Amino acid sequence: MISQTRKTRSHRRVKPAEIFGDPLCFLGFGFGSGLAPVAPGTFGTLAAIPIYWLVADLSTPVYAFIVIALAIAGIFICGHCEQRLDVQDHPGIVWDEIVGFLITMMFVPASWQWVVIGFLAFRLFDIWKPWPIALLDRTVHGGLGVMLDDVLAGVYAAIGLVILRSGFGI
């Protein structure tokens, strides 16, 4: 996974038939949200919100188990999409954003206010890519590489939300 032969990193337009005809790519492209012509990562994160509401009231251990399972599945899903499209980390592959957002929301109460704050915090860390996220994004490839930077962005955002919650007693 580390320093594999690099496929080209491209923003080539993907035809909907390429995604909707392949169940794993349909998942990888966030149920089609990754086909957005601009800001597919943002649209992928928006697609995570209904998924979050489905699991938000579960106990923390069950929620964590689901997120871990989705992250592990994401390594294979995102790797499959890369191979299918012959493109490294295509911006339309947004399964990683879905998992990253779910990580972000793991330790805060289920409310629209926290969803908005979590959305903004996750997008900030996903776009900013503070150390070591940017380094890992450049050096780890394949499905693991696609997932890893967003998982870490979700961890950073979750830490930020926990600090915000405890610091302000929210």
mmCIF file of C-alpha atoms in Angstrom:
data_model
loop_
_atom_site.group_PDB
_atom_site.id
_atom_site.type_symbol
_atom_site.label_atom_id
_atom_site.label_comp_id
_atom_site.label_asym_id
_atom_site.label_seq_id
_atom_site.Cartn_x
_atom_site.Cartn_y
_atom_site.Cartn_z
ATOM 1 C CA MET A 1 0.000 0.000 0.000
ATOM 2 C CA ILE A 2 2.874 2.379 0.659
ATOM 3 C CA SER A 3 4.764 3.716 -2.366
ATOM 4 C CA GLN A 4 2.990 1.484 -4.864
ATOM 5 C CA THR A 5 3.220 2.263 -8.520
ATOM 6 C CA ARG A 6 1.174 5.411 -8.760
ATOM 7 C CA LYS A 7 -1.802 5.615 -10.997
ATOM 8 C CA THR A 8 -2.432 9.061 -12.350
ATOM 9 C CA ARG A 9 -4.260 11.389 -10.018
ATOM 10 C CA SER A 10 -6.951 12.794 -12.226
ATOM 11 C CA HIS A 11 -10.126 14.744 -12.076
ATOM 12 C CA ARG A 12 -11.508 13.157 -15.234
ATOM 13 C CA ARG A 13 -15.256 13.248 -15.452
ATOM 14 C CA VAL A 14 -16.786 9.912 -14.607
ATOM 15 C CA LYS A 15 -19.913 8.872 -16.444
ATOM 16 C CA PRO A 16 -22.837 7.967 -14.165
ATOM 17 C CA ALA A 17 -23.134 4.595 -15.940
ATOM 18 C CA GLU A 18 -19.605 3.728 -14.723
ATOM 19 C CA ILE A 19 -20.778 4.211 -11.149
ATOM 20 C CA PHE A 20 -24.383 3.052 -11.178
ATOM 21 C CA GLY A 21 -23.427 -0.112 -13.064
ATOM 22 C CA ASP A 22 -20.981 -1.244 -10.372
ATOM 23 C CA PRO A 23 -22.368 -1.716 -6.832
ATOM 24 C CA LEU A 24 -18.986 -1.127 -5.163
ATOM 25 C CA CYS A 25 -18.378 2.067 -7.140
ATOM 26 C CA PHE A 26 -21.933 3.164 -6.323
ATOM 27 C CA LEU A 27 -20.984 2.875 -2.640
ATOM 28 C CA GLY A 28 -17.543 4.394 -3.220
ATOM 29 C CA PHE A 29 -19.108 7.386 -4.929
ATOM 30 C CA GLY A 30 -21.386 7.927 -1.933
ATOM 31 C CA PHE A 31 -24.585 6.652 -3.575
ATOM 32 C CA GLY A 32 -23.896 9.024 -6.475
ATOM 33 C CA SER A 33 -23.036 12.129 -4.416
ATOM 34 C CA GLY A 34 -19.419 11.938 -5.604
ATOM 35 C CA LEU A 35 -20.594 12.655 -9.140
ATOM 36 C CA ALA A 36 -21.183 16.314 -8.193
ATOM 37 C CA PRO A 37 -19.277 18.450 -10.723
ATOM 38 C CA VAL A 38 -17.872 20.693 -7.968
ATOM 39 C CA ALA A 39 -16.872 19.920 -4.379
ATOM 40 C CA PRO A 40 -17.652 16.182 -4.474
ATOM 41 C CA GLY A 41 -16.073 15.765 -1.021
ATOM 42 C CA THR A 42 -18.538 18.259 0.401
ATOM 43 C CA PHE A 43 -21.440 16.472 -1.276
ATOM 44 C CA GLY A 44 -20.115 13.150 -0.007
ATOM 45 C CA THR A 45 -20.025 14.548 3.517
ATOM 46 C CA LEU A 46 -23.607 15.764 3.085
ATOM 47 C CA ALA A 47 -24.541 12.225 2.028
ATOM 48 C CA ALA A 48 -23.131 11.019 5.355
ATOM 49 C CA ILE A 49 -25.681 13.000 7.375
ATOM 50 C CA PRO A 50 -28.660 10.646 6.808
ATOM 51 C CA ILE A 51 -26.384 7.694 7.577
ATOM 52 C CA TYR A 52 -25.345 9.434 10.778
ATOM 53 C CA TRP A 53 -28.990 9.890 11.815
ATOM 54 C CA LEU A 54 -29.541 6.147 11.333
ATOM 55 C CA VAL A 55 -26.785 5.248 13.817
ATOM 56 C CA ALA A 56 -26.654 8.317 16.070
ATOM 57 C CA ASP A 57 -28.684 6.847 18.929
ATOM 58 C CA LEU A 58 -26.758 3.576 19.135
ATOM 59 C CA SER A 59 -24.488 2.942 22.093
ATOM 60 C CA THR A 60 -20.923 4.155 21.601
ATOM 61 C CA PRO A 61 -19.477 0.611 21.326
ATOM 62 C CA VAL A 62 -22.027 -0.396 18.666
ATOM 63 C CA TYR A 63 -21.551 2.906 16.814
ATOM 64 C CA ALA A 64 -17.756 2.426 16.922
ATOM 65 C CA PHE A 65 -18.072 -1.159 15.666
ATOM 66 C CA ILE A 66 -20.160 0.011 12.698
ATOM 67 C CA VAL A 67 -17.709 2.811 11.879
ATOM 68 C CA ILE A 68 -14.730 0.444 12.075
ATOM 69 C CA ALA A 69 -16.538 -2.044 9.821
ATOM 70 C CA LEU A 70 -17.350 0.727 7.315
ATOM 71 C CA ALA A 71 -13.721 1.923 7.400
ATOM 72 C CA ILE A 72 -12.355 -1.570 6.747
ATOM 73 C CA ALA A 73 -14.914 -2.101 3.979
ATOM 74 C CA GLY A 74 -13.886 1.308 2.626
ATOM 75 C CA ILE A 75 -10.316 0.153 2.034
ATOM 76 C CA PHE A 76 -11.660 -2.466 -0.367
ATOM 77 C CA ILE A 77 -14.448 -0.303 -1.826
ATOM 78 C CA CYS A 78 -12.141 2.646 -2.554
ATOM 79 C CA GLY A 79 -9.393 0.366 -3.863
ATOM 80 C CA HIS A 80 -11.897 -1.268 -6.209
ATOM 81 C CA CYS A 81 -13.025 2.143 -7.500
ATOM 82 C CA GLU A 82 -9.428 3.212 -8.123
ATOM 83 C CA GLN A 83 -8.738 0.041 -10.086
ATOM 84 C CA ARG A 84 -11.999 0.239 -11.996
ATOM 85 C CA LEU A 85 -11.404 3.867 -13.008
ATOM 86 C CA ASP A 86 -7.596 3.458 -13.266
ATOM 87 C CA VAL A 87 -7.253 6.711 -11.323
ATOM 88 C CA GLN A 88 -5.565 7.260 -7.963
ATOM 89 C CA ASP A 89 -7.848 8.813 -5.329
ATOM 90 C CA HIS A 90 -10.426 10.208 -7.746
ATOM 91 C CA PRO A 91 -12.173 13.141 -6.013
ATOM 92 C CA GLY A 92 -15.543 11.485 -6.648
ATOM 93 C CA ILE A 93 -14.640 8.573 -4.376
ATOM 94 C CA VAL A 94 -16.306 9.861 -1.205
ATOM 95 C CA TRP A 95 -16.835 6.736 0.928
ATOM 96 C CA ASP A 96 -13.880 8.051 2.939
ATOM 97 C CA GLU A 97 -15.736 11.311 3.633
ATOM 98 C CA ILE A 98 -18.747 9.351 4.847
ATOM 99 C CA VAL A 99 -16.627 7.361 7.299
ATOM 100 C CA GLY A 100 -14.639 10.448 8.341
ATOM 101 C CA PHE A 101 -17.825 12.339 9.176
ATOM 102 C CA LEU A 102 -19.164 9.396 11.188
ATOM 103 C CA ILE A 103 -15.905 9.385 13.172
ATOM 104 C CA THR A 104 -16.256 13.132 13.735
ATOM 105 C CA MET A 105 -19.705 12.684 15.263
ATOM 106 C CA MET A 106 -18.914 9.710 17.512
ATOM 107 C CA PHE A 107 -18.680 11.513 20.865
ATOM 108 C CA VAL A 108 -21.188 14.354 20.621
ATOM 109 C CA PRO A 109 -24.946 14.376 21.179
ATOM 110 C CA ALA A 110 -27.208 13.831 18.193
ATOM 111 C CA SER A 111 -28.510 17.301 17.333
ATOM 112 C CA TRP A 112 -28.645 19.490 14.250
ATOM 113 C CA GLN A 113 -26.315 21.971 15.930
ATOM 114 C CA TRP A 114 -23.625 19.312 16.374
ATOM 115 C CA VAL A 115 -24.196 18.035 12.836
ATOM 116 C CA VAL A 116 -23.488 21.516 11.461
ATOM 117 C CA ILE A 117 -20.440 22.006 13.699
ATOM 118 C CA GLY A 118 -19.207 18.482 12.910
ATOM 119 C CA PHE A 119 -19.718 19.006 9.178
ATOM 120 C CA LEU A 120 -17.687 22.224 9.244
ATOM 121 C CA ALA A 121 -14.958 20.760 11.477
ATOM 122 C CA PHE A 122 -14.575 17.651 9.340
ATOM 123 C CA ARG A 123 -14.450 19.607 6.079
ATOM 124 C CA LEU A 124 -11.857 21.963 7.629
ATOM 125 C CA PHE A 125 -9.506 19.125 8.598
ATOM 126 C CA ASP A 126 -10.167 17.194 5.379
ATOM 127 C CA ILE A 127 -9.251 20.192 3.217
ATOM 128 C CA TRP A 128 -6.468 21.601 5.442
ATOM 129 C CA LYS A 129 -4.783 18.221 6.022
ATOM 130 C CA PRO A 130 -2.562 19.159 8.995
ATOM 131 C CA TRP A 131 0.455 16.995 9.814
ATOM 132 C CA PRO A 132 0.658 14.028 9.393
ATOM 133 C CA ILE A 133 -2.461 13.858 7.209
ATOM 134 C CA ALA A 134 -0.887 15.567 4.168
ATOM 135 C CA LEU A 135 2.212 13.365 4.412
ATOM 136 C CA LEU A 136 0.132 10.187 4.547
ATOM 137 C CA ASP A 137 -2.079 11.453 1.708
ATOM 138 C CA ARG A 138 1.033 11.760 -0.492
ATOM 139 C CA THR A 139 2.746 8.515 0.494
ATOM 140 C CA VAL A 140 0.072 5.894 1.181
ATOM 141 C CA HIS A 141 -1.785 4.708 -1.902
ATOM 142 C CA GLY A 142 -4.533 2.318 -2.844
ATOM 143 C CA GLY A 143 -7.724 1.914 -0.864
ATOM 144 C CA LEU A 144 -5.872 2.376 2.422
ATOM 145 C CA GLY A 145 -4.462 5.688 1.226
ATOM 146 C CA VAL A 146 -7.881 6.914 0.130
ATOM 147 C CA MET A 147 -9.353 6.078 3.543
ATOM 148 C CA LEU A 148 -6.494 7.051 5.845
ATOM 149 C CA ASP A 149 -6.433 10.830 5.392
ATOM 150 C CA ASP A 150 -10.179 11.135 5.948
ATOM 151 C CA VAL A 151 -10.150 8.799 8.945
ATOM 152 C CA LEU A 152 -7.473 11.010 10.511
ATOM 153 C CA ALA A 153 -9.362 14.180 9.572
ATOM 154 C CA GLY A 154 -12.366 12.650 11.339
ATOM 155 C CA VAL A 155 -10.254 11.880 14.419
ATOM 156 C CA TYR A 156 -8.895 15.451 14.502
ATOM 157 C CA ALA A 157 -12.404 16.873 14.084
ATOM 158 C CA ALA A 158 -13.792 14.540 16.781
ATOM 159 C CA ILE A 159 -11.088 15.698 19.197
ATOM 160 C CA GLY A 160 -11.982 19.294 18.370
ATOM 161 C CA LEU A 161 -15.665 18.650 19.035
ATOM 162 C CA VAL A 162 -14.943 16.909 22.347
ATOM 163 C CA ILE A 163 -12.790 19.878 23.423
ATOM 164 C CA LEU A 164 -15.492 22.305 22.290
ATOM 165 C CA ARG A 165 -18.161 20.353 24.137
ATOM 166 C CA SER A 166 -16.185 20.057 27.381
ATOM 167 C CA GLY A 167 -14.805 23.591 27.228
ATOM 168 C CA PHE A 168 -18.186 25.199 26.805
ATOM 169 C CA GLY A 169 -20.271 22.663 28.701
ATOM 170 C CA ILE A 170 -22.447 22.121 25.656
#
